mmCIF file with all atom_site columns, C-alpha atoms in Angstrom:
data_model
loop_
_atom_site.group_PDB
_atom_site.id
_atom_site.type_symbol
_atom_site.label_atom_id
_atom_site.label_alt_id
_atom_site.label_comp_id
_atom_site.label_asym_id
_atom_site.label_entity_id
_atom_site.label_seq_id
_atom_site.pdbx_PDB_ins_code
_atom_site.Cartn_x
_atom_site.Cartn_y
_atom_site.Cartn_z
_atom_site.occupancy
_atom_site.B_iso_or_equiv
_atom_site.pdbx_formal_charge
_atom_site.auth_seq_id
_atom_site.auth_comp_id
_atom_site.auth_asym_id
_atom_site.auth_atom_id
_atom_site.pdbx_PDB_model_num
ATOM 1   C CA . MET A 1 1   ? 80.132  48.104 114.867 1.00 34.00 ? 1155 MET A CA 1
ATOM 2   C CA . ALA A 1 2   ? 80.545  49.638 111.410 1.00 38.00 ? 1156 ALA A CA 1
ATOM 3   C CA . PHE A 1 3   ? 82.962  48.282 108.823 1.00 41.00 ? 1157 PHE A CA 1
ATOM 4   C CA . HIS A 1 4   ? 83.806  51.666 107.379 1.00 43.00 ? 1158 HIS A CA 1
ATOM 5   C CA . THR A 1 5   ? 84.366  55.180 108.613 1.00 42.00 ? 1159 THR A CA 1
ATOM 6   C CA . LYS A 1 6   ? 85.025  58.474 106.883 1.00 44.00 ? 1160 LYS A CA 1
ATOM 7   C CA . ASN A 1 7   ? 87.683  59.419 109.467 1.00 41.00 ? 1161 ASN A CA 1
ATOM 8   C CA . ARG A 1 8   ? 90.903  59.305 107.461 1.00 39.00 ? 1162 ARG A CA 1
ATOM 9   C CA . THR A 1 9   ? 93.106  59.287 110.570 1.00 37.00 ? 1163 THR A CA 1
ATOM 10  C CA . ASP A 1 10  ? 91.851  55.791 111.411 1.00 38.00 ? 1164 ASP A CA 1
ATOM 11  C CA . ARG A 1 11  ? 93.370  54.308 108.255 1.00 42.00 ? 1165 ARG A CA 1
ATOM 12  C CA . LEU A 1 12  ? 95.518  51.250 108.122 1.00 56.00 ? 1166 LEU A CA 1
ATOM 13  C CA . HIS A 1 13  ? 98.770  52.707 106.779 1.00 70.00 ? 1167 HIS A CA 1
ATOM 14  C CA . TYR A 1 14  ? 100.206 49.513 105.318 1.00 74.00 ? 1168 TYR A CA 1
ATOM 15  C CA . ALA A 1 15  ? 96.988  48.397 103.609 1.00 75.00 ? 1169 ALA A CA 1
ATOM 16  C CA . PRO A 1 16  ? 97.449  50.082 100.214 1.00 82.00 ? 1170 PRO A CA 1
ATOM 17  C CA . LEU A 1 17  ? 100.968 48.746 99.824  1.00 87.00 ? 1171 LEU A CA 1
ATOM 18  C CA . LEU A 1 18  ? 99.978  45.181 100.701 1.00 88.00 ? 1172 LEU A CA 1
ATOM 19  C CA . ASN A 1 19  ? 96.828  45.344 98.567  1.00 88.00 ? 1173 ASN A CA 1
ATOM 20  C CA . PHE A 1 20  ? 98.815  46.700 95.631  1.00 92.00 ? 1174 PHE A CA 1
ATOM 21  C CA . ALA A 1 21  ? 101.453 43.965 96.024  1.00 93.00 ? 1175 ALA A CA 1
ATOM 22  C CA . ILE A 1 22  ? 98.714  41.311 96.162  1.00 93.00 ? 1176 ILE A CA 1
ATOM 23  C CA . LEU A 1 23  ? 97.034  42.841 93.098  1.00 94.00 ? 1177 LEU A CA 1
ATOM 24  C CA . ILE A 1 24  ? 100.216 42.920 90.995  1.00 96.00 ? 1178 ILE A CA 1
ATOM 25  C CA . THR A 1 25  ? 101.228 39.397 92.034  1.00 95.00 ? 1179 THR A CA 1
ATOM 26  C CA . SER A 1 26  ? 97.735  38.093 91.298  1.00 95.00 ? 1180 SER A CA 1
ATOM 27  C CA . VAL A 1 27  ? 97.630  39.731 87.860  1.00 96.00 ? 1181 VAL A CA 1
ATOM 28  C CA . VAL A 1 28  ? 100.918 38.051 86.908  1.00 95.00 ? 1182 VAL A CA 1
ATOM 29  C CA . THR A 1 29  ? 99.734  34.745 88.405  1.00 94.00 ? 1183 THR A CA 1
ATOM 30  C CA . PHE A 1 30  ? 96.482  35.044 86.454  1.00 95.00 ? 1184 PHE A CA 1
ATOM 31  C CA . GLY A 1 31  ? 98.431  35.541 83.229  1.00 94.00 ? 1185 GLY A CA 1
ATOM 32  C CA . LEU A 1 32  ? 100.516 32.463 83.978  1.00 91.00 ? 1186 LEU A CA 1
ATOM 33  C CA . ALA A 1 33  ? 97.364  30.512 84.886  1.00 91.00 ? 1187 ALA A CA 1
ATOM 34  C CA . VAL A 1 34  ? 95.731  31.366 81.561  1.00 91.00 ? 1188 VAL A CA 1
ATOM 35  C CA . SER A 1 35  ? 98.931  30.331 79.774  1.00 88.00 ? 1189 SER A CA 1
ATOM 36  C CA . TYR A 1 36  ? 98.952  27.031 81.707  1.00 86.00 ? 1190 TYR A CA 1
ATOM 37  C CA . ALA A 1 37  ? 95.273  26.405 80.908  1.00 87.00 ? 1191 ALA A CA 1
ATOM 38  C CA . HIS A 1 38  ? 95.911  27.056 77.215  1.00 85.00 ? 1192 HIS A CA 1
ATOM 39  C CA . ALA A 1 39  ? 98.820  24.578 77.226  1.00 82.00 ? 1193 ALA A CA 1
ATOM 40  C CA . ALA A 1 40  ? 96.800  21.998 79.183  1.00 80.00 ? 1194 ALA A CA 1
ATOM 41  C CA . ILE A 1 41  ? 93.875  22.242 76.800  1.00 82.00 ? 1195 ILE A CA 1
ATOM 42  C CA . ASN A 1 42  ? 96.168  21.722 73.806  1.00 79.00 ? 1196 ASN A CA 1
ATOM 43  C CA . THR A 1 43  ? 98.182  18.837 75.289  1.00 75.00 ? 1197 THR A CA 1
ATOM 44  C CA . PRO A 1 44  ? 97.282  15.419 73.884  1.00 72.00 ? 1198 PRO A CA 1
ATOM 45  C CA . MET A 1 45  ? 95.963  12.683 76.117  1.00 69.00 ? 1199 MET A CA 1
ATOM 46  C CA . TRP A 1 46  ? 98.002  9.604  76.906  1.00 65.00 ? 1200 TRP A CA 1
ATOM 47  C CA . PRO A 1 47  ? 96.454  6.865  74.700  1.00 62.00 ? 1201 PRO A CA 1
ATOM 48  C CA . GLN A 1 48  ? 96.020  4.397  77.577  1.00 58.00 ? 1202 GLN A CA 1
ATOM 49  C CA . ALA A 1 49  ? 94.413  7.117  79.732  1.00 52.00 ? 1203 ALA A CA 1
ATOM 50  C CA . LEU A 1 50  ? 91.247  6.954  77.695  1.00 54.00 ? 1204 LEU A CA 1
ATOM 51  C CA . ILE A 1 51  ? 90.881  3.264  78.507  1.00 53.00 ? 1205 ILE A CA 1
ATOM 52  C CA . TYR A 1 52  ? 92.054  3.008  82.130  1.00 53.00 ? 1206 TYR A CA 1
ATOM 53  C CA . MET A 1 53  ? 91.582  6.446  83.651  1.00 58.00 ? 1207 MET A CA 1
ATOM 54  C CA . ARG A 1 54  ? 89.176  9.322  83.665  1.00 60.00 ? 1208 ARG A CA 1
ATOM 55  C CA . PRO A 1 55  ? 88.934  11.469 80.531  1.00 66.00 ? 1209 PRO A CA 1
ATOM 56  C CA . ARG A 1 56  ? 90.343  14.992 80.409  1.00 70.00 ? 1210 ARG A CA 1
ATOM 57  C CA . PRO A 1 57  ? 88.214  17.566 82.206  1.00 77.00 ? 1211 PRO A CA 1
ATOM 58  C CA . SER A 1 58  ? 86.304  20.082 80.138  1.00 82.00 ? 1212 SER A CA 1
ATOM 59  C CA . ASN A 1 59  ? 88.053  23.254 79.022  1.00 86.00 ? 1213 ASN A CA 1
ATOM 60  C CA . GLY A 1 60  ? 86.003  25.245 81.546  1.00 88.00 ? 1214 GLY A CA 1
ATOM 61  C CA . LYS A 1 61  ? 87.125  23.038 84.427  1.00 87.00 ? 1215 LYS A CA 1
ATOM 62  C CA . ILE A 1 62  ? 90.766  23.393 83.391  1.00 86.00 ? 1216 ILE A CA 1
ATOM 63  C CA . ILE A 1 63  ? 90.406  27.182 83.301  1.00 89.00 ? 1217 ILE A CA 1
ATOM 64  C CA . VAL A 1 64  ? 88.697  27.224 86.721  1.00 89.00 ? 1218 VAL A CA 1
ATOM 65  C CA . TYR A 1 65  ? 91.406  24.911 88.111  1.00 88.00 ? 1219 TYR A CA 1
ATOM 66  C CA . SER A 1 66  ? 94.118  27.216 86.820  1.00 88.00 ? 1220 SER A CA 1
ATOM 67  C CA . ALA A 1 67  ? 92.726  30.719 87.288  1.00 91.00 ? 1221 ALA A CA 1
ATOM 68  C CA . PHE A 1 68  ? 89.978  30.716 89.961  1.00 92.00 ? 1222 PHE A CA 1
ATOM 69  C CA . MET A 1 69  ? 91.925  32.142 92.895  1.00 93.00 ? 1223 MET A CA 1
ATOM 70  C CA . PRO A 1 70  ? 94.013  34.623 90.872  1.00 94.00 ? 1224 PRO A CA 1
ATOM 71  C CA . PHE A 1 71  ? 90.871  36.021 89.199  1.00 96.00 ? 1225 PHE A CA 1
ATOM 72  C CA . PHE A 1 72  ? 88.901  36.510 92.411  1.00 94.00 ? 1226 PHE A CA 1
ATOM 73  C CA . THR A 1 73  ? 91.954  37.878 94.182  1.00 94.00 ? 1227 THR A CA 1
ATOM 74  C CA . ILE A 1 74  ? 92.274  40.559 91.507  1.00 96.00 ? 1228 ILE A CA 1
ATOM 75  C CA . LEU A 1 75  ? 88.629  41.555 92.047  1.00 95.00 ? 1229 LEU A CA 1
ATOM 76  C CA . GLN A 1 76  ? 89.005  41.520 95.833  1.00 92.00 ? 1230 GLN A CA 1
ATOM 77  C CA . SER A 1 77  ? 92.233  43.546 95.745  1.00 91.00 ? 1231 SER A CA 1
ATOM 78  C CA . ILE A 1 78  ? 90.688  46.227 93.543  1.00 93.00 ? 1232 ILE A CA 1
ATOM 79  C CA . ALA A 1 79  ? 87.658  46.401 95.840  1.00 90.00 ? 1233 ALA A CA 1
ATOM 80  C CA . ASN A 1 80  ? 89.856  46.673 98.933  1.00 86.00 ? 1234 ASN A CA 1
ATOM 81  C CA . LEU A 1 81  ? 91.980  49.411 97.378  1.00 86.00 ? 1235 LEU A CA 1
ATOM 82  C CA . LEU A 1 82  ? 88.839  51.387 96.536  1.00 87.00 ? 1236 LEU A CA 1
ATOM 83  C CA . LEU A 1 83  ? 87.392  50.830 100.004 1.00 83.00 ? 1237 LEU A CA 1
ATOM 84  C CA . HIS A 1 84  ? 90.656  51.873 101.594 1.00 79.00 ? 1238 HIS A CA 1
ATOM 85  C CA . PHE A 1 85  ? 90.758  55.176 99.757  1.00 79.00 ? 1239 PHE A CA 1
ATOM 86  C CA . LEU A 1 86  ? 87.060  55.892 100.279 1.00 80.00 ? 1240 LEU A CA 1
ATOM 87  C CA . TYR A 1 87  ? 86.674  54.553 103.808 1.00 77.00 ? 1241 TYR A CA 1
ATOM 88  C CA . SER A 1 88  ? 88.762  53.152 106.608 1.00 69.00 ? 1242 SER A CA 1
ATOM 89  C CA . LEU A 1 89  ? 88.556  49.371 106.811 1.00 69.00 ? 1243 LEU A CA 1
ATOM 90  C CA . HIS A 1 90  ? 87.625  47.848 110.125 1.00 74.00 ? 1244 HIS A CA 1
ATOM 91  C CA . PRO A 1 91  ? 90.275  45.400 111.409 1.00 76.00 ? 1245 PRO A CA 1
ATOM 92  C CA . ILE A 1 92  ? 87.696  42.627 111.844 1.00 81.00 ? 1246 ILE A CA 1
ATOM 93  C CA . TYR A 1 93  ? 86.693  43.033 108.174 1.00 80.00 ? 1247 TYR A CA 1
ATOM 94  C CA . SER A 1 94  ? 90.323  42.877 107.069 1.00 79.00 ? 1248 SER A CA 1
ATOM 95  C CA . LEU A 1 95  ? 91.020  39.876 109.268 1.00 82.00 ? 1249 LEU A CA 1
ATOM 96  C CA . ALA A 1 96  ? 87.966  37.959 108.026 1.00 86.00 ? 1250 ALA A CA 1
ATOM 97  C CA . ILE A 1 97  ? 88.493  38.663 104.324 1.00 86.00 ? 1251 ILE A CA 1
ATOM 98  C CA . PHE A 1 98  ? 92.219  38.065 104.317 1.00 85.00 ? 1252 PHE A CA 1
ATOM 99  C CA . SER A 1 99  ? 91.931  34.899 106.389 1.00 87.00 ? 1253 SER A CA 1
ATOM 100 C CA . VAL A 1 100 ? 89.428  33.456 103.913 1.00 91.00 ? 1254 VAL A CA 1
ATOM 101 C CA . TYR A 1 101 ? 91.670  34.342 100.973 1.00 91.00 ? 1255 TYR A CA 1
ATOM 102 C CA . PHE A 1 102 ? 94.728  33.026 102.811 1.00 91.00 ? 1256 PHE A CA 1
ATOM 103 C CA . ILE A 1 103 ? 93.026  29.651 103.287 1.00 93.00 ? 1257 ILE A CA 1
ATOM 104 C CA . GLY A 1 104 ? 91.715  29.649 99.701  1.00 93.00 ? 1258 GLY A CA 1
ATOM 105 C CA . TRP A 1 105 ? 95.171  30.334 98.292  1.00 93.00 ? 1259 TRP A CA 1
ATOM 106 C CA . LEU A 1 106 ? 96.708  27.719 100.582 1.00 94.00 ? 1260 LEU A CA 1
ATOM 107 C CA . VAL A 1 107 ? 94.282  25.086 99.279  1.00 92.00 ? 1261 VAL A CA 1
ATOM 108 C CA . GLN A 1 108 ? 94.817  26.145 95.643  1.00 92.00 ? 1262 GLN A CA 1
ATOM 109 C CA . TRP A 1 109 ? 98.588  26.198 96.069  1.00 91.00 ? 1263 TRP A CA 1
ATOM 110 C CA . SER A 1 110 ? 98.556  22.761 97.713  1.00 89.00 ? 1264 SER A CA 1
ATOM 111 C CA . ILE A 1 111 ? 96.612  21.316 94.780  1.00 86.00 ? 1265 ILE A CA 1
ATOM 112 C CA . TRP A 1 112 ? 99.002  22.919 92.300  1.00 85.00 ? 1266 TRP A CA 1
ATOM 113 C CA . MET A 1 113 ? 101.999 21.559 94.227  1.00 84.00 ? 1267 MET A CA 1
ATOM 114 C CA . HIS A 1 114 ? 100.517 18.070 94.479  1.00 81.00 ? 1268 HIS A CA 1
ATOM 115 C CA . CYS A 1 115 ? 99.451  17.756 90.853  1.00 79.00 ? 1269 CYS A CA 1
ATOM 116 C CA . GLU A 1 116 ? 102.087 19.734 88.990  1.00 77.00 ? 1270 GLU A CA 1
ATOM 117 C CA . ILE A 1 117 ? 105.311 20.094 90.961  1.00 75.00 ? 1271 ILE A CA 1
ATOM 118 C CA . SER A 1 118 ? 105.667 17.111 93.276  1.00 67.00 ? 1272 SER A CA 1
ATOM 119 C CA . GLY A 1 119 ? 105.215 14.512 90.554  1.00 58.00 ? 1273 GLY A CA 1
ATOM 120 C CA . ILE A 1 120 ? 102.884 12.481 92.763  1.00 50.00 ? 1274 ILE A CA 1
ATOM 121 C CA . GLY A 1 121 ? 100.242 12.527 90.049  1.00 46.00 ? 1275 GLY A CA 1
ATOM 122 C CA . PHE A 1 122 ? 102.615 11.080 87.458  1.00 50.00 ? 1276 PHE A CA 1
ATOM 123 C CA . GLU A 1 123 ? 103.942 8.360  89.789  1.00 53.00 ? 1277 GLU A CA 1
ATOM 124 C CA . ASN A 1 124 ? 100.459 7.091  90.615  1.00 52.00 ? 1278 ASN A CA 1
ATOM 125 C CA . ALA A 1 125 ? 99.095  6.893  87.074  1.00 50.00 ? 1279 ALA A CA 1
ATOM 126 C CA . GLY A 1 126 ? 96.389  4.264  86.892  1.00 48.00 ? 1280 GLY A CA 1
ATOM 127 C CA . LYS A 1 127 ? 95.940  4.035  90.671  1.00 42.00 ? 1281 LYS A CA 1
ATOM 128 C CA . GLY A 1 128 ? 92.901  6.263  91.038  1.00 45.00 ? 1282 GLY A CA 1
ATOM 129 C CA . GLU A 1 129 ? 94.923  9.451  91.535  1.00 56.00 ? 1283 GLU A CA 1
ATOM 130 C CA . THR A 1 130 ? 92.829  12.587 91.775  1.00 64.00 ? 1284 THR A CA 1
ATOM 131 C CA . CYS A 1 131 ? 95.032  14.747 89.548  1.00 73.00 ? 1285 CYS A CA 1
ATOM 132 C CA . TRP A 1 132 ? 93.810  14.934 85.973  1.00 69.00 ? 1286 TRP A CA 1
ATOM 133 C CA . GLN A 1 133 ? 97.407  15.545 84.823  1.00 70.00 ? 1287 GLN A CA 1
ATOM 134 C CA . VAL A 1 134 ? 98.092  11.797 85.037  1.00 64.00 ? 1288 VAL A CA 1
ATOM 135 C CA . ASN A 1 135 ? 95.986  11.476 81.892  1.00 63.00 ? 1289 ASN A CA 1
ATOM 136 C CA . ILE A 1 136 ? 98.204  13.622 79.686  1.00 65.00 ? 1290 ILE A CA 1
ATOM 137 C CA . ASP A 1 137 ? 100.882 12.345 77.382  1.00 60.00 ? 1291 ASP A CA 1
ATOM 138 C CA . HIS A 1 138 ? 103.872 12.796 79.696  1.00 56.00 ? 1292 HIS A CA 1
ATOM 139 C CA . ARG A 1 139 ? 106.700 11.818 77.381  1.00 58.00 ? 1293 ARG A CA 1
ATOM 140 C CA . LYS A 1 140 ? 109.833 13.962 77.573  1.00 54.00 ? 1294 LYS A CA 1
ATOM 141 C CA . ASP A 1 141 ? 108.971 15.809 74.390  1.00 55.00 ? 1295 ASP A CA 1
ATOM 142 C CA . ASP A 1 142 ? 109.269 19.588 74.176  1.00 52.00 ? 1296 ASP A CA 1
ATOM 143 C CA . MET A 1 143 ? 106.616 19.666 71.487  1.00 50.00 ? 1297 MET A CA 1
ATOM 144 C CA . ILE A 1 144 ? 103.939 18.674 74.015  1.00 55.00 ? 1298 ILE A CA 1
ATOM 145 C CA . PRO A 1 145 ? 102.528 22.038 75.187  1.00 57.00 ? 1299 PRO A CA 1
ATOM 146 C CA . LEU A 1 146 ? 102.184 21.194 78.879  1.00 61.00 ? 1300 LEU A CA 1
ATOM 147 C CA . ARG A 1 147 ? 105.748 19.809 79.069  1.00 58.00 ? 1301 ARG A CA 1
ATOM 148 C CA . SER A 1 148 ? 107.223 22.882 77.406  1.00 57.00 ? 1302 SER A CA 1
ATOM 149 C CA . SER A 1 149 ? 105.437 25.183 79.886  1.00 67.00 ? 1303 SER A CA 1
ATOM 150 C CA . GLN A 1 150 ? 107.216 23.952 83.033  1.00 72.00 ? 1304 GLN A CA 1
ATOM 151 C CA . GLY A 1 151 ? 108.527 27.485 83.637  1.00 78.00 ? 1305 GLY A CA 1
ATOM 152 C CA . VAL A 1 152 ? 104.936 28.717 83.645  1.00 82.00 ? 1306 VAL A CA 1
ATOM 153 C CA . VAL A 1 153 ? 104.040 26.043 86.197  1.00 81.00 ? 1307 VAL A CA 1
ATOM 154 C CA . ASN A 1 154 ? 106.964 26.932 88.448  1.00 85.00 ? 1308 ASN A CA 1
ATOM 155 C CA . GLY A 1 155 ? 106.276 30.658 88.154  1.00 88.00 ? 1309 GLY A CA 1
ATOM 156 C CA . ARG A 1 156 ? 102.594 30.256 88.957  1.00 89.00 ? 1310 ARG A CA 1
ATOM 157 C CA . VAL A 1 157 ? 103.274 28.070 91.982  1.00 88.00 ? 1311 VAL A CA 1
ATOM 158 C CA . GLY A 1 158 ? 106.036 30.410 93.185  1.00 91.00 ? 1312 GLY A CA 1
ATOM 159 C CA . LEU A 1 159 ? 103.863 33.504 92.860  1.00 93.00 ? 1313 LEU A CA 1
ATOM 160 C CA . GLY A 1 160 ? 101.052 31.645 94.600  1.00 92.00 ? 1314 GLY A CA 1
ATOM 161 C CA . ALA A 1 161 ? 103.389 31.195 97.571  1.00 93.00 ? 1315 ALA A CA 1
ATOM 162 C CA . VAL A 1 162 ? 104.138 34.939 97.496  1.00 95.00 ? 1316 VAL A CA 1
ATOM 163 C CA . VAL A 1 163 ? 100.406 35.739 97.579  1.00 94.00 ? 1317 VAL A CA 1
ATOM 164 C CA . ILE A 1 164 ? 99.965  33.366 100.532 1.00 94.00 ? 1318 ILE A CA 1
ATOM 165 C CA . ALA A 1 165 ? 102.792 35.121 102.376 1.00 94.00 ? 1319 ALA A CA 1
ATOM 166 C CA . LEU A 1 166 ? 101.304 38.571 101.651 1.00 92.00 ? 1320 LEU A CA 1
ATOM 167 C CA . TYR A 1 167 ? 97.883  37.478 102.907 1.00 90.00 ? 1321 TYR A CA 1
ATOM 168 C CA . GLY A 1 168 ? 99.531  35.994 105.999 1.00 88.00 ? 1322 GLY A CA 1
ATOM 169 C CA . VAL A 1 169 ? 101.340 39.267 106.722 1.00 88.00 ? 1323 VAL A CA 1
ATOM 170 C CA . TYR A 1 170 ? 98.128  41.234 106.230 1.00 85.00 ? 1324 TYR A CA 1
ATOM 171 C CA . ALA A 1 171 ? 96.180  38.904 108.559 1.00 83.00 ? 1325 ALA A CA 1
ATOM 172 C CA . VAL A 1 172 ? 98.856  39.118 111.265 1.00 83.00 ? 1326 VAL A CA 1
ATOM 173 C CA . LEU A 1 173 ? 98.905  42.909 111.073 1.00 82.00 ? 1327 LEU A CA 1
ATOM 174 C CA . ALA A 1 174 ? 95.100  42.991 111.244 1.00 81.00 ? 1328 ALA A CA 1
ATOM 175 C CA . VAL A 1 175 ? 95.184  40.803 114.373 1.00 82.00 ? 1329 VAL A CA 1
ATOM 176 C CA . MET A 1 176 ? 97.733  43.170 115.899 1.00 82.00 ? 1330 MET A CA 1
ATOM 177 C CA . ALA A 1 177 ? 95.451  46.118 115.097 1.00 79.00 ? 1331 ALA A CA 1
ATOM 178 C CA . VAL A 1 178 ? 92.475  44.375 116.710 1.00 79.00 ? 1332 VAL A CA 1
ATOM 179 C CA . PHE A 1 179 ? 94.447  43.721 119.901 1.00 80.00 ? 1333 PHE A CA 1
ATOM 180 C CA . ARG A 1 180 ? 96.046  47.170 119.928 1.00 76.00 ? 1334 ARG A CA 1
ATOM 181 C CA . ASN A 1 181 ? 92.727  48.956 119.471 1.00 71.00 ? 1335 ASN A CA 1
ATOM 182 C CA . GLY A 1 182 ? 90.816  46.586 121.747 1.00 68.00 ? 1336 GLY A CA 1
ATOM 183 C CA . ARG A 1 183 ? 93.222  46.898 124.707 1.00 55.00 ? 1337 ARG A CA 1
ATOM 184 C CA . GLY A 1 184 ? 93.017  50.664 124.906 1.00 45.00 ? 1338 GLY A CA 1
ATOM 185 C CA . GLY A 1 185 ? 89.257  50.599 125.282 1.00 43.00 ? 1339 GLY A CA 1
ATOM 186 C CA . GLY A 1 186 ? 88.913  52.945 122.324 1.00 43.00 ? 1340 GLY A CA 1
ATOM 187 C CA . SER A 1 187 ? 87.318  52.400 118.980 1.00 45.00 ? 1341 SER A CA 1
ATOM 188 C CA . MET A 1 188 ? 88.060  49.308 116.957 1.00 43.00 ? 1342 MET A CA 1
ATOM 189 C CA . ARG A 1 189 ? 89.312  51.250 113.926 1.00 45.00 ? 1343 ARG A CA 1
ATOM 190 C CA . MET A 1 190 ? 92.698  50.446 112.419 1.00 44.00 ? 1344 MET A CA 1
ATOM 191 C CA . LYS A 1 191 ? 95.200  53.184 113.180 1.00 41.00 ? 1345 LYS A CA 1
#
């Protein structure tokens, strides 16, 4: 069972459009993630946080927290676009890759929602909360970089939800291709 074929009639017709949409959304999300990481790195710590809670994570950990999934999604989308135009992707390959990325984005999005949008991290300050954002100076001051970047936070989380939806659509269509091609007794190539 090969993952690629040179037969261009076996192509998945919707794949380039979905891959391109995922790529564009991920590039914008990556830009917002870098902006968020920059603001988080430059935001002062809450004075009591240094005594009662964990210290701020390293700059590298903040960047990984913010931009891990968008960065690897950009690489994966470019690779899939190249593979699509050079070869035909097998539906099992598409299903496996997009399911993994769907789950990865769902986990990343859930962490972003929990720590940045829901406010749970700020309500549980000092109670062993896992979000490092409880350690920042969370006064209502627009001069604090992380507070003034709330639009960046909302945009990143919103675009993360769009990427999750696109991966979900791609995975569903790949499952449909597997069943469609498997039922007819023919090859397992996406048509």
